[in-house]
Amino acid sequence: MSKIADLELSTGVATLAGLTDGSVAPYSAVYLGFPYCRLYPGNLLTDREGLARAIDFLHRNGQKAYLDTPAAPATAALDCIMDTVGLAAAEGVDGVCAHNMGVMRLVSRTHPDLRLHTGCFANVYTDLTAQLLAGCGVQRVAPHFELSLAEMKVIGEKTGLEVEVLVHGKMPLAVTDHCHPVTALGQSCPDACREDLCW
Amino acid sequence: MGLAALNREDVRFYGDLGVAAVVCPTGTAPEALSWPDLPVGLEVFCDLAVEPFLTGRCSLSSYTRPDGTPAEVVKRGAPCRQPCRLKWQYEGGKQAGPPFQWRRCRMEDMAPYLQAGVSLFKIQGRRLTAPKVAGLVDYYRRLLDLAREQTTGKD
């Protein structure tokens, strides 16, 4: 089990404006970028200048900067993703989070010295999956939200991997390769997901 | 399909693990599958209800139940209740969905799949009657034979 001193409190920030305007001071680390939509305005996964400034901002405040990556990337997006990872690595990013096995392995092979996490959509339900990921160079997993604390404990103990748990906030329930507000509600992009819709 | 292999590198990853074939997410277009040197077989649905959320990346049915019964975890064997297929009432009175419709491949769809390296085709037919399944299989058998002739002719 991790010692209390090793605990890390992190959050995710989609844009540079969200990082500088919001208070991230209490956090030890911040995941940068919005993994669900590359068209999200100001998304740090496509705003290269903003990403460099965000990493610098966090480091100047003594915080770790992790790069998130798209949750459902198509083949055509892989080169762009790896360009962003390369930029982040050059800027001294502290780690990369992958939700997708292809991206996970690409990062592991091209940046073997970079800390590698898998996100909540990597389908980690058992210690066997976590062990497989550990063999690929992954150092931290985020088990699926449906797992109990006891099951997460087993994953940590049997693999030696860091286990990340969501303790507060929105729990993502699904990923789509379509945009639901745009297709179902006829809203225009990029504003659809910013409307106050609940379902 | 629950693994949601979405790109070339995903397929290579599973191929290196010893996987013989990968089922692509529903609605995957042929142009998204044009990967040279495929290490595994590719399987696509040719007759299906396209799912709005990626299988393996969706927990809706575990938490949202149309009949109010207790939630079950789909990824642990419970049946998917397909809440994504219901009409959703949005806050503010807007109503929408389900926006994703049944998809039936046509002749012009099959040849591109074959050219992209797809060798396995699947029909979503668990809820269909035997005569309907027979009709569908016959339809796709003829479609595939024609598409193969067309593809071979191009080579």
Short mmCIF file of C-alpha atoms in Angstrom, two decimals:
data_model
loop_
_atom_site.label_atom_id
_atom_site.label_comp_id
_atom_site.label_asym_id
_atom_site.label_seq_id
_atom_site.Cartn_x
_atom_site.Cartn_y
_atom_site.Cartn_z
CA MET A 1 0.00 0.00 0.00
CA SER A 2 1.14 3.55 -0.69
CA LYS A 3 2.25 5.62 2.24
CA ILE A 4 0.20 8.71 2.98
CA ALA A 5 3.14 10.86 1.93
CA ASP A 6 2.97 9.32 -1.56
CA LEU A 7 -0.63 10.34 -2.19
CA GLU A 8 -1.26 12.55 -5.18
CA LEU A 9 -4.31 14.74 -5.67
CA SER A 10 -4.89 15.50 -9.35
CA THR A 11 -7.48 17.03 -11.62
CA GLY A 12 -8.03 17.55 -15.33
CA VAL A 13 -8.00 20.88 -17.14
CA ALA A 14 -9.06 21.19 -20.77
CA THR A 15 -7.75 24.61 -21.75
CA LEU A 16 -5.09 27.11 -20.83
CA ALA A 17 -7.80 29.53 -19.73
CA GLY A 18 -9.17 26.89 -17.39
CA LEU A 19 -5.74 26.41 -15.91
CA THR A 20 -4.85 30.00 -15.27
CA ASP A 21 -8.29 31.31 -14.37
CA GLY A 22 -9.30 28.46 -12.13
CA SER A 23 -7.62 27.57 -8.90
CA VAL A 24 -5.47 24.47 -9.30
CA ALA A 25 -3.21 25.41 -6.42
CA PRO A 26 -4.40 22.59 -4.11
CA TYR A 27 -3.51 19.89 -6.62
CA SER A 28 -0.20 18.11 -6.83
CA ALA A 29 -0.71 17.28 -10.49
CA VAL A 30 -2.91 18.29 -13.40
CA TYR A 31 -3.90 16.28 -16.49
CA LEU A 32 -3.83 18.63 -19.45
CA GLY A 33 -6.24 18.43 -22.40
CA PHE A 34 -9.79 17.34 -23.16
CA PRO A 35 -9.76 13.68 -24.24
CA TYR A 36 -13.31 13.50 -25.61
CA CYS A 37 -13.30 15.98 -28.50
CA ARG A 38 -10.43 17.49 -30.45
CA LEU A 39 -12.72 20.33 -31.60
CA TYR A 40 -13.34 21.55 -28.05
CA PRO A 41 -12.34 25.24 -28.14
CA GLY A 42 -8.89 25.79 -26.69
CA ASN A 43 -8.27 22.07 -26.17
CA LEU A 44 -4.67 21.76 -25.01
CA LEU A 45 -4.32 18.60 -27.08
CA THR A 46 -4.43 20.76 -30.20
CA ASP A 47 -3.25 24.13 -28.80
CA ARG A 48 0.52 23.57 -28.99
CA GLU A 49 1.52 26.98 -27.68
CA GLY A 50 -1.01 26.74 -24.88
CA LEU A 51 0.26 23.29 -23.93
CA ALA A 52 3.84 24.51 -23.56
CA ARG A 53 2.68 27.43 -21.43
CA ALA A 54 0.49 25.16 -19.31
CA ILE A 55 3.37 22.79 -18.56
CA ASP A 56 5.59 25.74 -17.68
CA PHE A 57 2.86 27.26 -15.48
CA LEU A 58 2.47 24.08 -13.47
CA HIS A 59 6.19 23.49 -13.07
CA ARG A 60 6.74 27.04 -11.87
CA ASN A 61 4.14 26.33 -9.20
CA GLY A 62 5.83 23.10 -8.18
CA GLN A 63 3.10 20.91 -9.67
CA LYS A 64 3.30 17.95 -12.01
CA ALA A 65 1.94 18.23 -15.54
CA TYR A 66 0.51 15.15 -17.22
CA LEU A 67 -0.69 15.07 -20.81
CA ASP A 68 -4.04 13.41 -21.48
CA THR A 69 -4.71 11.86 -24.90
CA PRO A 70 -7.89 11.27 -26.96
CA ALA A 71 -10.21 8.61 -25.60
CA ALA A 72 -11.28 7.23 -28.98
CA PRO A 73 -8.58 7.99 -31.57
CA ALA A 74 -8.88 6.93 -35.19
CA THR A 75 -5.86 5.93 -37.24
CA ALA A 76 -5.82 9.33 -38.94
CA ALA A 77 -5.34 11.01 -35.55
CA LEU A 78 -2.32 8.99 -34.42
CA ASP A 79 0.36 11.15 -36.04
CA CYS A 80 -1.13 14.30 -34.55
CA ILE A 81 -1.33 12.67 -31.12
CA MET A 82 2.29 11.60 -31.26
CA ASP A 83 3.34 15.08 -32.38
CA THR A 84 1.62 16.47 -29.29
CA VAL A 85 3.27 13.86 -27.06
CA GLY A 86 6.65 14.77 -28.58
CA LEU A 87 6.06 18.44 -27.91
CA ALA A 88 4.99 17.76 -24.36
CA ALA A 89 8.04 15.55 -23.78
CA ALA A 90 10.30 18.30 -25.08
CA GLU A 91 8.65 20.72 -22.67
CA GLY A 92 9.37 18.38 -19.78
CA VAL A 93 5.91 16.93 -19.19
CA ASP A 94 5.86 14.54 -16.23
CA GLY A 95 3.79 11.83 -17.83
CA VAL A 96 1.26 10.83 -20.49
CA CYS A 97 -2.14 9.25 -19.94
CA ALA A 98 -3.49 6.88 -22.63
CA HIS A 99 -7.01 5.45 -22.80
CA ASN A 100 -6.29 3.51 -25.95
CA MET A 101 -4.00 0.50 -26.29
CA GLY A 102 -2.55 1.66 -29.60
CA VAL A 103 -1.63 5.07 -28.22
CA MET A 104 -0.33 3.50 -25.03
CA ARG A 105 2.10 1.29 -26.91
CA LEU A 106 3.19 4.01 -29.33
CA VAL A 107 4.07 6.29 -26.42
CA SER A 108 5.83 3.47 -24.61
CA ARG A 109 7.99 2.69 -27.63
CA THR A 110 8.79 6.21 -28.77
CA HIS A 111 9.27 7.75 -25.32
CA PRO A 112 10.40 4.89 -23.07
CA ASP A 113 11.64 7.28 -20.40
CA LEU A 114 8.30 9.06 -20.13
CA ARG A 115 5.99 8.11 -17.25
CA LEU A 116 2.95 6.34 -18.67
CA HIS A 117 -0.56 6.10 -17.19
CA THR A 118 -3.72 4.51 -18.54
CA GLY A 119 -7.00 6.35 -18.14
CA CYS A 120 -10.49 5.33 -17.15
CA PHE A 121 -11.40 4.01 -20.60
CA ALA A 122 -8.58 1.49 -20.79
CA ASN A 123 -10.94 -1.20 -19.43
CA VAL A 124 -8.86 -2.20 -16.42
CA TYR A 125 -11.08 -4.58 -14.48
CA THR A 126 -8.58 -7.09 -13.16
CA ASP A 127 -5.01 -7.42 -11.98
CA LEU A 128 -4.32 -9.54 -15.07
CA THR A 129 -5.08 -6.63 -17.38
CA ALA A 130 -3.05 -4.33 -15.16
CA GLN A 131 -0.14 -6.78 -15.26
CA LEU A 132 -0.28 -6.81 -19.05
CA LEU A 133 -0.15 -3.03 -19.09
CA ALA A 134 2.74 -3.02 -16.62
CA GLY A 135 4.66 -5.17 -19.08
CA CYS A 136 4.11 -2.45 -21.67
CA GLY A 137 5.70 0.17 -19.44
CA VAL A 138 2.59 1.52 -17.73
CA GLN A 139 3.22 2.81 -14.21
CA ARG A 140 -0.27 3.89 -13.17
CA VAL A 141 -3.73 2.57 -13.95
CA ALA A 142 -7.18 4.02 -13.36
CA PRO A 143 -9.41 0.98 -12.78
CA HIS A 144 -12.93 1.20 -14.11
CA PHE A 145 -15.30 3.09 -11.85
CA GLU A 146 -17.48 0.05 -11.24
CA LEU A 147 -14.75 -1.68 -9.29
CA SER A 148 -14.93 -1.76 -5.53
CA LEU A 149 -12.15 -0.43 -3.37
CA ALA A 150 -11.30 -4.02 -2.43
CA GLU A 151 -10.84 -4.91 -6.10
CA MET A 152 -8.70 -1.84 -6.70
CA LYS A 153 -6.58 -2.81 -3.72
CA VAL A 154 -5.93 -6.22 -5.27
CA ILE A 155 -4.81 -4.58 -8.52
CA GLY A 156 -2.35 -2.38 -6.65
CA GLU A 157 -1.00 -5.14 -4.45
CA LYS A 158 -0.62 -7.79 -7.13
CA THR A 159 0.98 -5.56 -9.74
CA GLY A 160 2.85 -2.93 -7.77
CA LEU A 161 1.29 -0.31 -10.03
CA GLU A 162 -0.01 3.01 -8.80
CA VAL A 163 -3.82 2.98 -8.70
CA GLU A 164 -5.72 6.17 -9.43
CA VAL A 165 -9.23 6.56 -8.03
CA LEU A 166 -11.84 9.22 -8.79
CA VAL A 167 -12.97 10.67 -5.47
CA HIS A 168 -15.01 13.66 -6.61
CA GLY A 169 -16.46 14.92 -9.87
CA LYS A 170 -18.25 13.72 -12.96
CA MET A 171 -17.90 10.05 -13.74
CA PRO A 172 -17.69 9.56 -17.51
CA LEU A 173 -20.17 6.89 -18.55
CA ALA A 174 -19.47 6.49 -22.22
CA VAL A 175 -17.38 7.47 -25.17
CA THR A 176 -18.75 7.84 -28.64
CA ASP A 177 -17.13 8.33 -32.00
CA HIS A 178 -20.04 10.62 -32.85
CA CYS A 179 -21.03 13.76 -30.98
CA HIS A 180 -24.34 13.12 -29.27
CA PRO A 181 -25.44 16.77 -28.76
CA VAL A 182 -24.71 17.52 -32.40
CA THR A 183 -26.35 14.44 -33.89
CA ALA A 184 -29.26 14.07 -31.50
CA LEU A 185 -30.11 17.65 -30.67
CA GLY A 186 -29.01 19.38 -33.81
CA GLN A 187 -26.82 21.81 -31.90
CA SER A 188 -23.97 23.43 -33.72
CA CYS A 189 -20.39 22.56 -32.97
CA PRO A 190 -18.31 23.71 -31.10
CA ASP A 191 -20.97 25.04 -28.74
CA ALA A 192 -23.11 21.92 -28.34
CA CYS A 193 -21.34 20.49 -25.32
CA ARG A 194 -21.25 23.84 -23.57
CA GLU A 195 -25.02 24.11 -23.30
CA ASP A 196 -26.61 23.37 -19.97
CA LEU A 197 -28.07 20.02 -20.93
CA CYS A 198 -28.72 17.22 -18.52
CA TRP A 199 -29.96 13.74 -19.26
CA MET B 1 -15.95 -5.71 -29.85
CA GLY B 2 -15.87 -4.66 -26.21
CA LEU B 3 -12.20 -3.91 -26.60
CA ALA B 4 -13.12 -1.19 -29.11
CA ALA B 5 -10.11 -1.50 -31.39
CA LEU B 6 -10.21 1.89 -33.00
CA ASN B 7 -7.06 2.29 -35.02
CA ARG B 8 -4.14 0.61 -36.77
CA GLU B 9 -2.00 0.52 -33.64
CA ASP B 10 -4.79 -1.02 -31.58
CA VAL B 11 -5.10 -3.87 -34.07
CA ARG B 12 -1.34 -4.41 -34.10
CA PHE B 13 -1.29 -4.49 -30.30
CA TYR B 14 -3.95 -7.19 -30.13
CA GLY B 15 -2.29 -9.06 -33.00
CA ASP B 16 0.98 -9.19 -31.08
CA LEU B 17 -0.90 -10.65 -28.12
CA GLY B 18 -1.95 -13.55 -30.32
CA VAL B 19 -5.42 -12.41 -31.26
CA ALA B 20 -6.61 -13.99 -34.52
CA ALA B 21 -9.34 -11.51 -35.40
CA VAL B 22 -10.62 -8.18 -34.17
CA VAL B 23 -14.26 -7.13 -34.28
CA CYS B 24 -14.49 -3.49 -35.29
CA PRO B 25 -16.89 -1.13 -33.51
CA THR B 26 -20.29 -0.87 -35.13
CA GLY B 27 -20.50 1.59 -37.95
CA THR B 28 -16.79 1.52 -38.77
CA ALA B 29 -16.47 2.81 -42.31
CA PRO B 30 -14.25 1.01 -44.86
CA GLU B 31 -11.99 4.03 -45.23
CA ALA B 32 -11.20 3.85 -41.53
CA LEU B 33 -9.83 0.33 -42.01
CA SER B 34 -7.30 0.86 -44.76
CA TRP B 35 -4.33 -0.48 -42.87
CA PRO B 36 -1.54 -2.20 -44.79
CA ASP B 37 -0.04 -5.44 -43.51
CA LEU B 38 -2.85 -6.35 -41.17
CA PRO B 39 -1.59 -8.78 -38.53
CA VAL B 40 -5.08 -10.12 -37.74
CA GLY B 41 -8.40 -10.75 -39.40
CA LEU B 42 -10.91 -7.93 -39.36
CA GLU B 43 -14.57 -8.51 -38.68
CA VAL B 44 -17.30 -5.96 -39.33
CA PHE B 45 -21.05 -5.91 -38.89
CA CYS B 46 -22.81 -5.56 -42.20
CA ASP B 47 -26.37 -5.54 -40.84
CA LEU B 48 -26.79 -3.86 -37.48
CA ALA B 49 -28.22 -1.21 -35.27
CA VAL B 50 -25.36 1.27 -35.04
CA GLU B 51 -24.59 1.97 -31.41
CA PRO B 52 -23.98 5.57 -30.46
CA PHE B 53 -21.49 4.66 -27.77
CA LEU B 54 -18.43 2.51 -28.19
CA THR B 55 -18.89 -0.92 -26.70
CA GLY B 56 -16.32 -1.38 -23.99
CA ARG B 57 -16.30 2.35 -23.39
CA CYS B 58 -19.93 2.55 -22.25
CA SER B 59 -21.35 2.11 -18.76
CA LEU B 60 -24.76 3.65 -19.37
CA SER B 61 -26.71 0.45 -18.95
CA SER B 62 -25.05 -0.20 -15.60
CA TYR B 63 -26.52 2.97 -14.19
CA THR B 64 -29.52 3.87 -16.35
CA ARG B 65 -32.38 1.40 -16.47
CA PRO B 66 -35.61 2.11 -18.33
CA ASP B 67 -37.73 -0.09 -16.10
CA GLY B 68 -36.43 1.16 -12.76
CA THR B 69 -35.01 -2.20 -11.72
CA PRO B 70 -31.68 -2.29 -9.89
CA ALA B 71 -28.62 -1.63 -11.96
CA GLU B 72 -26.48 -4.50 -13.17
CA VAL B 73 -22.96 -4.31 -14.45
CA VAL B 74 -23.03 -5.06 -18.16
CA LYS B 75 -19.31 -5.67 -18.37
CA ARG B 76 -19.75 -8.50 -15.90
CA GLY B 77 -22.32 -10.42 -17.83
CA ALA B 78 -25.57 -8.54 -17.32
CA PRO B 79 -27.54 -7.81 -20.50
CA CYS B 80 -27.33 -4.34 -21.98
CA ARG B 81 -30.74 -2.65 -21.64
CA GLN B 82 -29.83 -0.23 -24.42
CA PRO B 83 -30.84 3.04 -22.75
CA CYS B 84 -29.18 4.74 -25.71
CA ARG B 85 -32.05 3.56 -27.88
CA LEU B 86 -34.75 5.30 -25.87
CA LYS B 87 -36.05 8.78 -26.46
CA TRP B 88 -34.17 11.00 -24.07
CA GLN B 89 -35.77 13.94 -22.31
CA TYR B 90 -33.30 16.72 -21.83
CA GLU B 91 -33.48 19.36 -19.18
CA GLY B 92 -35.38 22.27 -20.67
CA GLY B 93 -37.87 20.06 -22.43
CA LYS B 94 -35.84 19.06 -25.44
CA GLN B 95 -36.40 15.53 -26.56
CA ALA B 96 -34.20 13.58 -28.87
CA GLY B 97 -33.05 10.23 -30.04
CA PRO B 98 -32.43 7.60 -30.76
CA PRO B 99 -30.55 9.24 -33.61
CA PHE B 100 -28.67 6.15 -34.71
CA GLN B 101 -30.49 3.92 -37.11
CA TRP B 102 -30.34 0.44 -38.50
CA ARG B 103 -27.63 0.11 -41.06
CA ARG B 104 -27.76 -2.33 -43.92
CA CYS B 105 -24.76 -2.66 -46.17
CA ARG B 106 -25.37 -2.28 -49.86
CA MET B 107 -23.38 -3.51 -52.81
CA GLU B 108 -21.26 -0.37 -52.90
CA ASP B 109 -20.30 -0.90 -49.24
CA MET B 110 -19.08 -4.48 -49.53
CA ALA B 111 -16.30 -4.14 -52.11
CA PRO B 112 -14.51 -1.38 -50.14
CA TYR B 113 -14.61 -3.57 -47.03
CA LEU B 114 -13.07 -6.45 -48.97
CA GLN B 115 -10.42 -4.17 -50.42
CA ALA B 116 -9.64 -2.88 -46.91
CA GLY B 117 -8.80 -6.43 -45.82
CA VAL B 118 -12.02 -7.35 -44.04
CA SER B 119 -12.59 -11.08 -44.29
CA LEU B 120 -15.27 -11.64 -41.66
CA PHE B 121 -18.77 -10.25 -41.82
CA LYS B 122 -21.35 -10.40 -39.08
CA ILE B 123 -25.13 -10.05 -39.05
CA GLN B 124 -26.84 -8.82 -35.91
CA GLY B 125 -29.68 -11.29 -35.78
CA ARG B 126 -30.29 -12.58 -32.27
CA ARG B 127 -33.78 -11.10 -32.12
CA LEU B 128 -34.82 -12.07 -35.61
CA THR B 129 -36.97 -15.01 -36.60
CA ALA B 130 -35.41 -17.91 -38.47
CA PRO B 131 -37.02 -16.99 -41.82
CA LYS B 132 -35.73 -13.43 -41.52
CA VAL B 133 -32.23 -14.66 -40.71
CA ALA B 134 -32.38 -16.99 -43.71
CA GLY B 135 -33.38 -14.11 -45.96
CA LEU B 136 -30.60 -11.91 -44.63
CA VAL B 137 -27.96 -14.58 -45.02
CA ASP B 138 -29.09 -15.23 -48.57
CA TYR B 139 -28.97 -11.49 -49.33
CA TYR B 140 -25.44 -11.08 -47.97
CA ARG B 141 -24.19 -14.28 -49.56
CA ARG B 142 -25.15 -12.96 -52.97
CA LEU B 143 -23.84 -9.48 -52.16
CA LEU B 144 -20.49 -10.86 -51.02
CA ASP B 145 -20.09 -13.08 -54.06
CA LEU B 146 -20.78 -10.14 -56.34
CA ALA B 147 -18.41 -7.92 -54.38
CA ARG B 148 -15.65 -10.53 -54.56
CA GLU B 149 -16.10 -10.81 -58.30
CA GLN B 150 -15.90 -7.04 -58.54
CA THR B 151 -12.80 -6.86 -56.32
CA THR B 152 -11.05 -9.69 -58.15
CA GLY B 153 -11.87 -8.04 -61.43
CA LYS B 154 -10.17 -4.85 -60.29
CA ASP B 155 -7.04 -6.73 -59.26
#
